[in-house]
PDB file of C-alpha atoms in Angstrom:
ATOM      1  CA  MET K 893     -90.816  33.413  25.649  1.00 97.00           C
ATOM      2  CA  ARG K 894     -88.622  36.057  24.049  1.00 98.00           C
ATOM      3  CA  ILE K 895     -84.980  35.172  23.480  1.00 98.00           C
ATOM      4  CA  ILE K 896     -82.746  38.171  24.209  1.00 98.00           C
ATOM      5  CA  PRO K 897     -79.010  37.723  23.627  1.00 98.00           C
ATOM      6  CA  ALA K 898     -76.727  40.067  25.537  1.00 97.00           C
ATOM      7  CA  ILE K 899     -73.833  42.165  24.345  1.00 96.00           C
ATOM      8  CA  ASP K 900     -71.812  43.771  27.144  1.00 95.00           C
ATOM      9  CA  ILE K 901     -69.504  46.597  26.093  1.00 97.00           C
ATOM     10  CA  ILE K 902     -66.161  47.696  27.529  1.00 96.00           C
ATOM     11  CA  GLU K 903     -64.045  50.106  25.437  1.00 95.00           C
ATOM     12  CA  GLY K 904     -66.280  49.411  22.439  1.00 95.00           C
ATOM     13  CA  LYS K 905     -65.639  45.637  22.559  1.00 95.00           C
ATOM     14  CA  CYS K 906     -67.964  42.728  23.221  1.00 95.00           C
ATOM     15  CA  VAL K 907     -67.016  41.201  26.585  1.00 94.00           C
ATOM     16  CA  ARG K 908     -68.397  39.038  29.380  1.00 86.00           C
ATOM     17  CA  LEU K 909     -67.752  39.169  33.099  1.00 85.00           C
ATOM     18  CA  SER K 910     -68.302  36.621  35.857  1.00 81.00           C
ATOM     19  CA  ARG K 911     -70.524  37.788  38.728  1.00 77.00           C
ATOM     20  CA  GLY K 912     -70.084  41.368  37.569  1.00 76.00           C
ATOM     21  CA  ASP K 913     -66.363  41.366  38.424  1.00 81.00           C
ATOM     22  CA  TYR K 914     -64.508  43.630  35.981  1.00 85.00           C
ATOM     23  CA  ASP K 915     -61.260  41.731  36.687  1.00 88.00           C
ATOM     24  CA  THR K 916     -62.780  38.635  35.043  1.00 89.00           C
ATOM     25  CA  LYS K 917     -63.307  40.452  31.724  1.00 90.00           C
ATOM     26  CA  LYS K 918     -63.030  38.250  28.650  1.00 93.00           C
ATOM     27  CA  ILE K 919     -63.166  39.817  25.181  1.00 94.00           C
ATOM     28  CA  TYR K 920     -65.205  37.784  22.702  1.00 94.00           C
ATOM     29  CA  ASN K 921     -65.266  40.126  19.736  1.00 94.00           C
ATOM     30  CA  GLU K 922     -63.713  43.497  18.915  1.00 94.00           C
ATOM     31  CA  ASN K 923     -66.762  44.353  16.797  1.00 97.00           C
ATOM     32  CA  PRO K 924     -70.167  44.271  18.574  1.00 97.00           C
ATOM     33  CA  LEU K 925     -71.979  45.102  15.327  1.00 97.00           C
ATOM     34  CA  GLU K 926     -70.661  41.891  13.794  1.00 97.00           C
ATOM     35  CA  VAL K 927     -72.074  39.935  16.762  1.00 97.00           C
ATOM     36  CA  ALA K 928     -75.438  41.717  16.539  1.00 98.00           C
ATOM     37  CA  LYS K 929     -75.710  40.996  12.806  1.00 98.00           C
ATOM     38  CA  GLU K 930     -75.015  37.325  13.437  1.00 98.00           C
ATOM     39  CA  PHE K 931     -77.835  37.245  15.983  1.00 98.00           C
ATOM     40  CA  GLU K 932     -80.167  38.886  13.478  1.00 98.00           C
ATOM     41  CA  ASP K 933     -79.154  36.408  10.759  1.00 98.00           C
ATOM     42  CA  HIS K 934     -80.477  33.623  13.012  1.00 98.00           C
ATOM     43  CA  GLY K 935     -83.934  35.124  13.409  1.00 97.00           C
ATOM     44  CA  ILE K 936     -83.281  36.883  16.702  1.00 98.00           C
ATOM     45  CA  GLN K 937     -85.274  40.113  17.105  1.00 98.00           C
ATOM     46  CA  TYR K 938     -84.151  41.421  20.483  1.00 98.00           C
ATOM     47  CA  LEU K 939     -80.880  42.535  22.043  1.00 98.00           C
ATOM     48  CA  HIS K 940     -79.850  43.419  25.597  1.00 98.00           C
ATOM     49  CA  LEU K 941     -76.991  45.911  25.265  1.00 98.00           C
ATOM     50  CA  VAL K 942     -75.093  46.874  28.405  1.00 95.00           C
ATOM     51  CA  ASP K 943     -72.640  49.745  28.678  1.00 96.00           C
ATOM     52  CA  LEU K 944     -70.296  48.415  31.370  1.00 92.00           C
ATOM     53  CA  ASP K 945     -68.066  51.473  31.096  1.00 94.00           C
ATOM     54  CA  GLY K 946     -71.190  53.537  31.695  1.00 93.00           C
ATOM     55  CA  ALA K 947     -72.198  51.468  34.723  1.00 87.00           C
ATOM     56  CA  LYS K 948     -68.778  52.096  36.253  1.00 87.00           C
ATOM     57  CA  SER K 949     -68.501  55.781  35.377  1.00 89.00           C
ATOM     58  CA  LYS K 950     -72.192  56.555  36.164  1.00 89.00           C
ATOM     59  CA  HIS K 951     -73.014  58.151  32.833  1.00 94.00           C
ATOM     60  CA  ILE K 952     -73.587  56.834  29.320  1.00 95.00           C
ATOM     61  CA  VAL K 953     -70.297  56.050  27.507  1.00 97.00           C
ATOM     62  CA  ASN K 954     -70.765  53.587  24.628  1.00 97.00           C
ATOM     63  CA  HIS K 955     -73.724  55.276  22.917  1.00 97.00           C
ATOM     64  CA  ASN K 956     -71.866  55.115  19.589  1.00 97.00           C
ATOM     65  CA  VAL K 957     -72.033  51.290  19.725  1.00 97.00           C
ATOM     66  CA  LEU K 958     -75.769  51.530  20.413  1.00 98.00           C
ATOM     67  CA  GLU K 959     -76.257  53.871  17.474  1.00 98.00           C
ATOM     68  CA  GLN K 960     -74.233  51.673  15.142  1.00 98.00           C
ATOM     69  CA  ILE K 961     -76.227  48.532  15.990  1.00 98.00           C
ATOM     70  CA  ALA K 962     -79.562  50.387  15.928  1.00 98.00           C
ATOM     71  CA  THR K 963     -78.930  51.898  12.486  1.00 98.00           C
ATOM     72  CA  LYS K 964     -77.396  48.800  10.867  1.00 98.00           C
ATOM     73  CA  THR K 965     -79.741  46.094  12.193  1.00 98.00           C
ATOM     74  CA  ASN K 966     -83.478  45.809  12.879  1.00 98.00           C
ATOM     75  CA  LEU K 967     -82.927  44.460  16.393  1.00 98.00           C
ATOM     76  CA  LYS K 968     -85.128  45.884  19.138  1.00 98.00           C
ATOM     77  CA  ILE K 969     -82.571  47.013  21.693  1.00 98.00           C
ATOM     78  CA  ASP K 970     -82.935  47.457  25.404  1.00 98.00           C
ATOM     79  CA  PHE K 971     -80.009  49.487  26.689  1.00 98.00           C
ATOM     80  CA  GLY K 972     -78.629  49.841  30.193  1.00 96.00           C
ATOM     81  CA  GLY K 973     -75.549  50.879  32.104  1.00 92.00           C
ATOM     82  CA  GLY K 974     -74.828  54.314  33.496  1.00 90.00           C
ATOM     83  CA  LEU K 975     -78.182  55.930  32.776  1.00 95.00           C
ATOM     84  CA  LYS K 976     -78.421  58.457  35.587  1.00 94.00           C
ATOM     85  CA  THR K 977     -79.836  61.682  34.139  1.00 96.00           C
ATOM     86  CA  ASP K 978     -82.480  62.882  31.705  1.00 97.00           C
ATOM     87  CA  LYS K 979     -79.612  63.722  29.342  1.00 97.00           C
ATOM     88  CA  ASP K 980     -78.309  60.116  29.454  1.00 97.00           C
ATOM     89  CA  LEU K 981     -81.804  58.858  28.718  1.00 97.00           C
ATOM     90  CA  ASN K 982     -82.285  61.237  25.796  1.00 97.00           C
ATOM     91  CA  ILE K 983     -78.951  60.132  24.307  1.00 98.00           C
ATOM     92  CA  ALA K 984     -79.958  56.455  24.614  1.00 98.00           C
ATOM     93  CA  PHE K 985     -83.305  56.965  22.885  1.00 98.00           C
ATOM     94  CA  GLU K 986     -81.840  59.279  20.234  1.00 98.00           C
ATOM     95  CA  CYS K 987     -79.181  56.644  19.469  1.00 98.00           C
ATOM     96  CA  GLY K 988     -81.872  54.020  18.816  1.00 98.00           C
ATOM     97  CA  ALA K 989     -82.738  52.234  22.051  1.00 98.00           C
ATOM     98  CA  ASP K 990     -86.281  50.834  22.038  1.00 98.00           C
ATOM     99  CA  GLN K 991     -86.231  50.410  25.807  1.00 98.00           C
ATOM    100  CA  ILE K 992     -83.857  51.365  28.592  1.00 98.00           C
ATOM    101  CA  THR K 993     -83.086  49.499  31.784  1.00 97.00           C
ATOM    102  CA  GLY K 994     -82.680  51.447  35.010  1.00 95.00           C
ATOM    103  CA  GLY K 995     -81.099  49.653  37.933  1.00 89.00           C
ATOM    104  CA  SER K 996     -78.987  51.776  40.288  1.00 86.00           C
ATOM    105  CA  ILE K 997     -81.039  54.898  39.601  1.00 92.00           C
ATOM    106  CA  ALA K 998     -84.237  53.111  40.649  1.00 93.00           C
ATOM    107  CA  VAL K 999     -82.620  52.659  44.067  1.00 91.00           C
ATOM    108  CA  LYS K1000     -80.644  55.864  44.456  1.00 90.00           C
ATOM    109  CA  ASP K1001     -82.824  58.419  42.679  1.00 94.00           C
ATOM    110  CA  GLN K1002     -86.353  57.098  42.741  1.00 95.00           C
ATOM    111  CA  GLU K1003     -87.950  60.395  41.757  1.00 97.00           C
ATOM    112  CA  THR K1004     -85.983  60.583  38.493  1.00 97.00           C
ATOM    113  CA  PHE K1005     -86.743  56.948  37.651  1.00 97.00           C
ATOM    114  CA  LYS K1006     -90.439  57.454  38.387  1.00 97.00           C
ATOM    115  CA  SER K1007     -90.449  60.566  36.190  1.00 97.00           C
ATOM    116  CA  TRP K1008     -89.034  58.489  33.317  1.00 97.00           C
ATOM    117  CA  LEU K1009     -91.778  55.904  33.818  1.00 96.00           C
ATOM    118  CA  HIS K1010     -94.494  58.528  33.731  1.00 95.00           C
ATOM    119  CA  LYS K1011     -92.972  60.412  30.777  1.00 96.00           C
ATOM    120  CA  TYR K1012     -92.069  57.484  28.497  1.00 96.00           C
ATOM    121  CA  GLY K1013     -94.446  54.769  29.722  1.00 97.00           C
ATOM    122  CA  ALA K1014     -93.963  51.271  31.091  1.00 96.00           C
ATOM    123  CA  ASP K1015     -93.265  49.792  27.653  1.00 97.00           C
ATOM    124  CA  LYS K1016     -90.100  51.903  27.345  1.00 98.00           C
ATOM    125  CA  ILE K1017     -88.679  51.700  30.859  1.00 98.00           C
ATOM    126  CA  ILE K1018     -87.493  48.385  32.316  1.00 98.00           C
ATOM    127  CA  LEU K1019     -86.737  47.995  36.012  1.00 97.00           C
ATOM    128  CA  GLY K1020     -83.348  46.357  36.529  1.00 95.00           C
ATOM    129  CA  ALA K1021     -83.669  44.306  39.718  1.00 94.00           C
ATOM    130  CA  ASP K1022     -80.242  42.727  40.068  1.00 88.00           C
ATOM    131  CA  ALA K1023     -79.776  40.972  43.353  1.00 89.00           C
ATOM    132  CA  ASN K1024     -77.389  39.120  45.609  1.00 85.00           C
ATOM    133  CA  ASN K1025     -79.036  37.070  48.362  1.00 84.00           C
ATOM    134  CA  GLU K1026     -82.316  38.825  47.436  1.00 90.00           C
ATOM    135  CA  LYS K1027     -80.788  42.255  48.143  1.00 88.00           C
ATOM    136  CA  ILE K1028     -80.640  44.755  45.272  1.00 90.00           C
ATOM    137  CA  ALA K1029     -77.113  45.538  44.027  1.00 81.00           C
ATOM    138  CA  VAL K1030     -76.142  48.857  42.423  1.00 74.00           C
ATOM    139  CA  ASN K1031     -73.313  50.619  40.572  1.00 59.00           C
ATOM    140  CA  GLY K1032     -72.408  47.832  38.177  1.00 51.00           C
ATOM    141  CA  TRP K1033     -72.978  45.387  41.055  1.00 53.00           C
ATOM    142  CA  GLN K1034     -70.047  46.869  42.932  1.00 59.00           C
ATOM    143  CA  GLU K1035     -72.257  47.626  45.914  1.00 61.00           C
ATOM    144  CA  GLU K1036     -75.184  46.001  47.734  1.00 66.00           C
ATOM    145  CA  SER K1037     -78.117  48.112  48.909  1.00 72.00           C
ATOM    146  CA  GLU K1038     -80.518  47.475  51.767  1.00 80.00           C
ATOM    147  CA  GLU K1039     -83.441  47.094  49.335  1.00 89.00           C
ATOM    148  CA  GLU K1040     -85.155  43.701  49.489  1.00 94.00           C
ATOM    149  CA  LEU K1041     -85.724  42.305  45.995  1.00 95.00           C
ATOM    150  CA  ILE K1042     -89.437  41.405  45.989  1.00 96.00           C
ATOM    151  CA  PRO K1043     -90.738  44.447  47.933  1.00 96.00           C
ATOM    152  CA  PHE K1044     -88.600  46.595  45.611  1.00 96.00           C
ATOM    153  CA  ILE K1045     -90.349  45.130  42.554  1.00 97.00           C
ATOM    154  CA  GLN K1046     -93.784  45.359  44.199  1.00 97.00           C
ATOM    155  CA  GLU K1047     -93.318  49.045  45.043  1.00 96.00           C
ATOM    156  CA  TYR K1048     -92.400  49.875  41.460  1.00 97.00           C
ATOM    157  CA  GLN K1049     -95.339  47.879  40.131  1.00 97.00           C
ATOM    158  CA  LYS K1050     -97.520  50.373  41.994  1.00 96.00           C
ATOM    159  CA  GLU K1051     -95.832  53.068  39.878  1.00 96.00           C
ATOM    160  CA  GLY K1052     -96.727  51.196  36.700  1.00 96.00           C
ATOM    161  CA  VAL K1053     -93.632  49.066  36.043  1.00 98.00           C
ATOM    162  CA  THR K1054     -94.452  45.981  33.968  1.00 97.00           C
ATOM    163  CA  TYR K1055     -91.028  44.864  32.650  1.00 98.00           C
ATOM    164  CA  VAL K1056     -88.425  43.646  35.142  1.00 98.00           C
ATOM    165  CA  ILE K1057     -85.027  42.147  34.367  1.00 97.00           C
ATOM    166  CA  CYS K1058     -83.871  40.125  37.351  1.00 95.00           C
ATOM    167  CA  THR K1059     -80.296  38.899  37.491  1.00 89.00           C
ATOM    168  CA  ASP K1060     -79.106  36.701  40.322  1.00 86.00           C
ATOM    169  CA  ILE K1061     -75.550  38.018  40.519  1.00 82.00           C
ATOM    170  CA  SER K1062     -74.230  34.854  42.145  1.00 79.00           C
ATOM    171  CA  LYS K1063     -75.235  32.990  38.975  1.00 77.00           C
ATOM    172  CA  ASP K1064     -74.199  35.521  36.343  1.00 70.00           C
ATOM    173  CA  GLY K1065     -71.533  34.304  33.948  1.00 68.00           C
ATOM    174  CA  MET K1066     -71.012  31.110  35.941  1.00 73.00           C
ATOM    175  CA  LEU K1067     -72.809  28.756  33.488  1.00 78.00           C
ATOM    176  CA  GLN K1068     -74.351  26.843  36.390  1.00 86.00           C
ATOM    177  CA  GLY K1069     -78.016  27.339  35.577  1.00 92.00           C
ATOM    178  CA  PRO K1070     -80.458  30.168  36.346  1.00 94.00           C
ATOM    179  CA  SER K1071     -82.300  30.866  39.613  1.00 93.00           C
ATOM    180  CA  PHE K1072     -85.485  28.924  38.888  1.00 95.00           C
ATOM    181  CA  GLU K1073     -86.700  29.053  42.498  1.00 93.00           C
ATOM    182  CA  LEU K1074     -86.122  32.793  42.766  1.00 94.00           C
ATOM    183  CA  TYR K1075     -88.104  33.454  39.574  1.00 96.00           C
ATOM    184  CA  LYS K1076     -90.945  31.214  40.772  1.00 97.00           C
ATOM    185  CA  LYS K1077     -91.018  33.149  44.042  1.00 96.00           C
ATOM    186  CA  ILE K1078     -91.079  36.542  42.283  1.00 97.00           C
ATOM    187  CA  LEU K1079     -93.885  35.503  39.933  1.00 98.00           C
ATOM    188  CA  LYS K1080     -95.889  34.009  42.804  1.00 97.00           C
ATOM    189  CA  GLU K1081     -95.680  37.263  44.785  1.00 96.00           C
ATOM    190  CA  THR K1082     -96.411  39.686  41.924  1.00 97.00           C
ATOM    191  CA  ASN K1083     -99.229  40.124  39.405  1.00 94.00           C
ATOM    192  CA  ASN K1084     -99.016  40.621  35.629  1.00 95.00           C
ATOM    193  CA  LEU K1085     -95.242  41.001  35.731  1.00 98.00           C
ATOM    194  CA  LYS K1086     -93.243  40.625  32.514  1.00 98.00           C
ATOM    195  CA  LEU K1087     -90.248  38.977  34.145  1.00 98.00           C
ATOM    196  CA  ILE K1088     -87.067  38.642  32.133  1.00 98.00           C
ATOM    197  CA  ALA K1089     -84.676  36.045  33.532  1.00 96.00           C
ATOM    198  CA  SER K1090     -80.985  36.812  33.388  1.00 93.00           C
ATOM    199  CA  GLY K1091     -77.841  35.148  34.676  1.00 89.00           C
ATOM    200  CA  GLY K1092     -76.554  31.602  34.717  1.00 90.00           C
ATOM    201  CA  ILE K1093     -78.200  30.210  31.571  1.00 94.00           C
ATOM    202  CA  SER K1094     -75.970  27.298  30.604  1.00 94.00           C
ATOM    203  CA  THR K1095     -77.901  24.843  28.421  1.00 96.00           C
ATOM    204  CA  PHE K1096     -80.697  25.001  25.884  1.00 97.00           C
ATOM    205  CA  ASP K1097     -82.920  22.762  28.052  1.00 97.00           C
ATOM    206  CA  GLU K1098     -83.201  25.532  30.638  1.00 97.00           C
ATOM    207  CA  LEU K1099     -85.106  27.762  28.224  1.00 97.00           C
ATOM    208  CA  PRO K1100     -88.401  25.799  28.097  1.00 97.00           C
ATOM    209  CA  MET K1101     -88.158  25.429  31.879  1.00 97.00           C
ATOM    210  CA  LEU K1102     -88.016  29.233  32.280  1.00 98.00           C
ATOM    211  CA  ALA K1103     -90.927  29.569  29.845  1.00 98.00           C
ATOM    212  CA  ASP K1104     -92.948  27.051  31.901  1.00 98.00           C
ATOM    213  CA  ILE K1105     -92.346  29.070  35.081  1.00 97.00           C
ATOM    214  CA  GLY K1106     -93.854  32.074  33.310  1.00 98.00           C
ATOM    215  CA  CYS K1107     -90.835  34.197  32.373  1.00 98.00           C
ATOM    216  CA  GLU K1108     -91.681  36.641  29.564  1.00 98.00           C
ATOM    217  CA  GLY K1109     -88.127  36.619  28.245  1.00 98.00           C
ATOM    218  CA  THR K1110     -84.648  35.409  29.000  1.00 97.00           C
ATOM    219  CA  ILE K1111     -81.291  37.076  28.481  1.00 96.00           C
ATOM    220  CA  ILE K1112     -78.519  34.772  27.312  1.00 96.00           C
ATOM    221  CA  GLY K1113     -74.880  35.818  27.324  1.00 93.00           C
ATOM    222  CA  LYS K1114     -71.898  33.622  28.019  1.00 90.00           C
ATOM    223  CA  ALA K1115     -73.692  30.389  27.035  1.00 93.00           C
ATOM    224  CA  ILE K1116     -73.808  31.698  23.457  1.00 96.00           C
ATOM    225  CA  TYR K1117     -70.231  32.962  23.415  1.00 94.00           C
ATOM    226  CA  GLU K1118     -68.882  29.745  24.950  1.00 92.00           C
ATOM    227  CA  HIS K1119     -70.923  27.679  22.444  1.00 95.00           C
ATOM    228  CA  ARG K1120     -73.019  25.958  25.115  1.00 96.00           C
ATOM    229  CA  ILE K1121     -76.118  27.093  23.223  1.00 97.00           C
ATOM    230  CA  SER K1122     -75.939  27.471  19.456  1.00 98.00           C
ATOM    231  CA  LEU K1123     -77.609  30.233  17.479  1.00 98.00           C
ATOM    232  CA  LYS K1124     -79.192  27.484  15.375  1.00 98.00           C
ATOM    233  CA  GLN K1125     -80.885  26.068  18.493  1.00 98.00           C
ATOM    234  CA  LEU K1126     -82.197  29.532  19.330  1.00 98.00           C
ATOM    235  CA  GLU K1127     -83.396  30.003  15.748  1.00 98.00           C
ATOM    236  CA  ASN K1128     -85.330  26.718  15.900  1.00 97.00           C
ATOM    237  CA  TYR K1129     -86.794  27.648  19.308  1.00 96.00           C
ATOM    238  CA  ILE K1130     -88.008  31.017  17.982  1.00 96.00           C
ATOM    239  CA  LEU K1131     -89.568  29.391  14.916  1.00 93.00           C
ATOM    240  CA  SER K1132     -91.211  26.533  16.822  1.00 87.00           C
TER     241      SER K1132
END
C-alpha cells in the first residue's frame, strides 16, 4: 500500500484542519518545502498537496508552492483544491503535478471532469469522493450534495475512473481512526478500484489494517504532524 503524506496549504503555510473547518486551522510549518523534503529524506515517494485557499475561492491559488516542491524534490504529487477550469488544470500540470484530484467539479460540472478524464487519462485524474454520512460534500466540504457516495463512484468508474480518494469528513483530523467499514463497503461494491483512504488515521497499526482491506494507498496528515506516527515508522513500512 502506498503511503501518501498530506500537506494542506493556506496562505503558503502548511496547516491542518479538523473536519474541514477553516476555523480550526493549525499552522505546523511556515515552509511546506521543508516538510516535503523531510518526507523525501525518509524514503517517501508520494505527496498529497491540497490548496485550501483554492478550495475556498474556487480557483487554483497556491500553485507556486506546488511548483517549488515539484522542482526541488522528486516526490510524485497529486494536487487538489479549487481546480474548476481547464486553465486551473493546465496550471497544476505545468507547475509539476503528476496527478490532480477533482472533487467538487465532479459533482457540479460533470462534463468538464469527464473531458479531463478522456483527455489526460485515468492515471492522471483522481476522483475526490469526500463524504459525510455517505453523501458527497463539495466546496472545501462547506456544503453537502445529494450525491450518494457509492453510486457516485460507480458512475465515474463507467467513465474510466480508477483512482478514488475517499475521505470520511466526520473522521478527518480527529485522530480517532479511519472508516474501515466504509472502505470495506466501497471495495465490496466496486471492481478494480484503486481506493486511497483518507481521514482519521491515528496510529501506525491502522496502516496494515487498511492494506488488508485492499486500499491501494492511504493519506496521512495530522497523525504525522502530531507525532502519533513517526517518519521512521513510515520509512520502515515502505522498506519492508
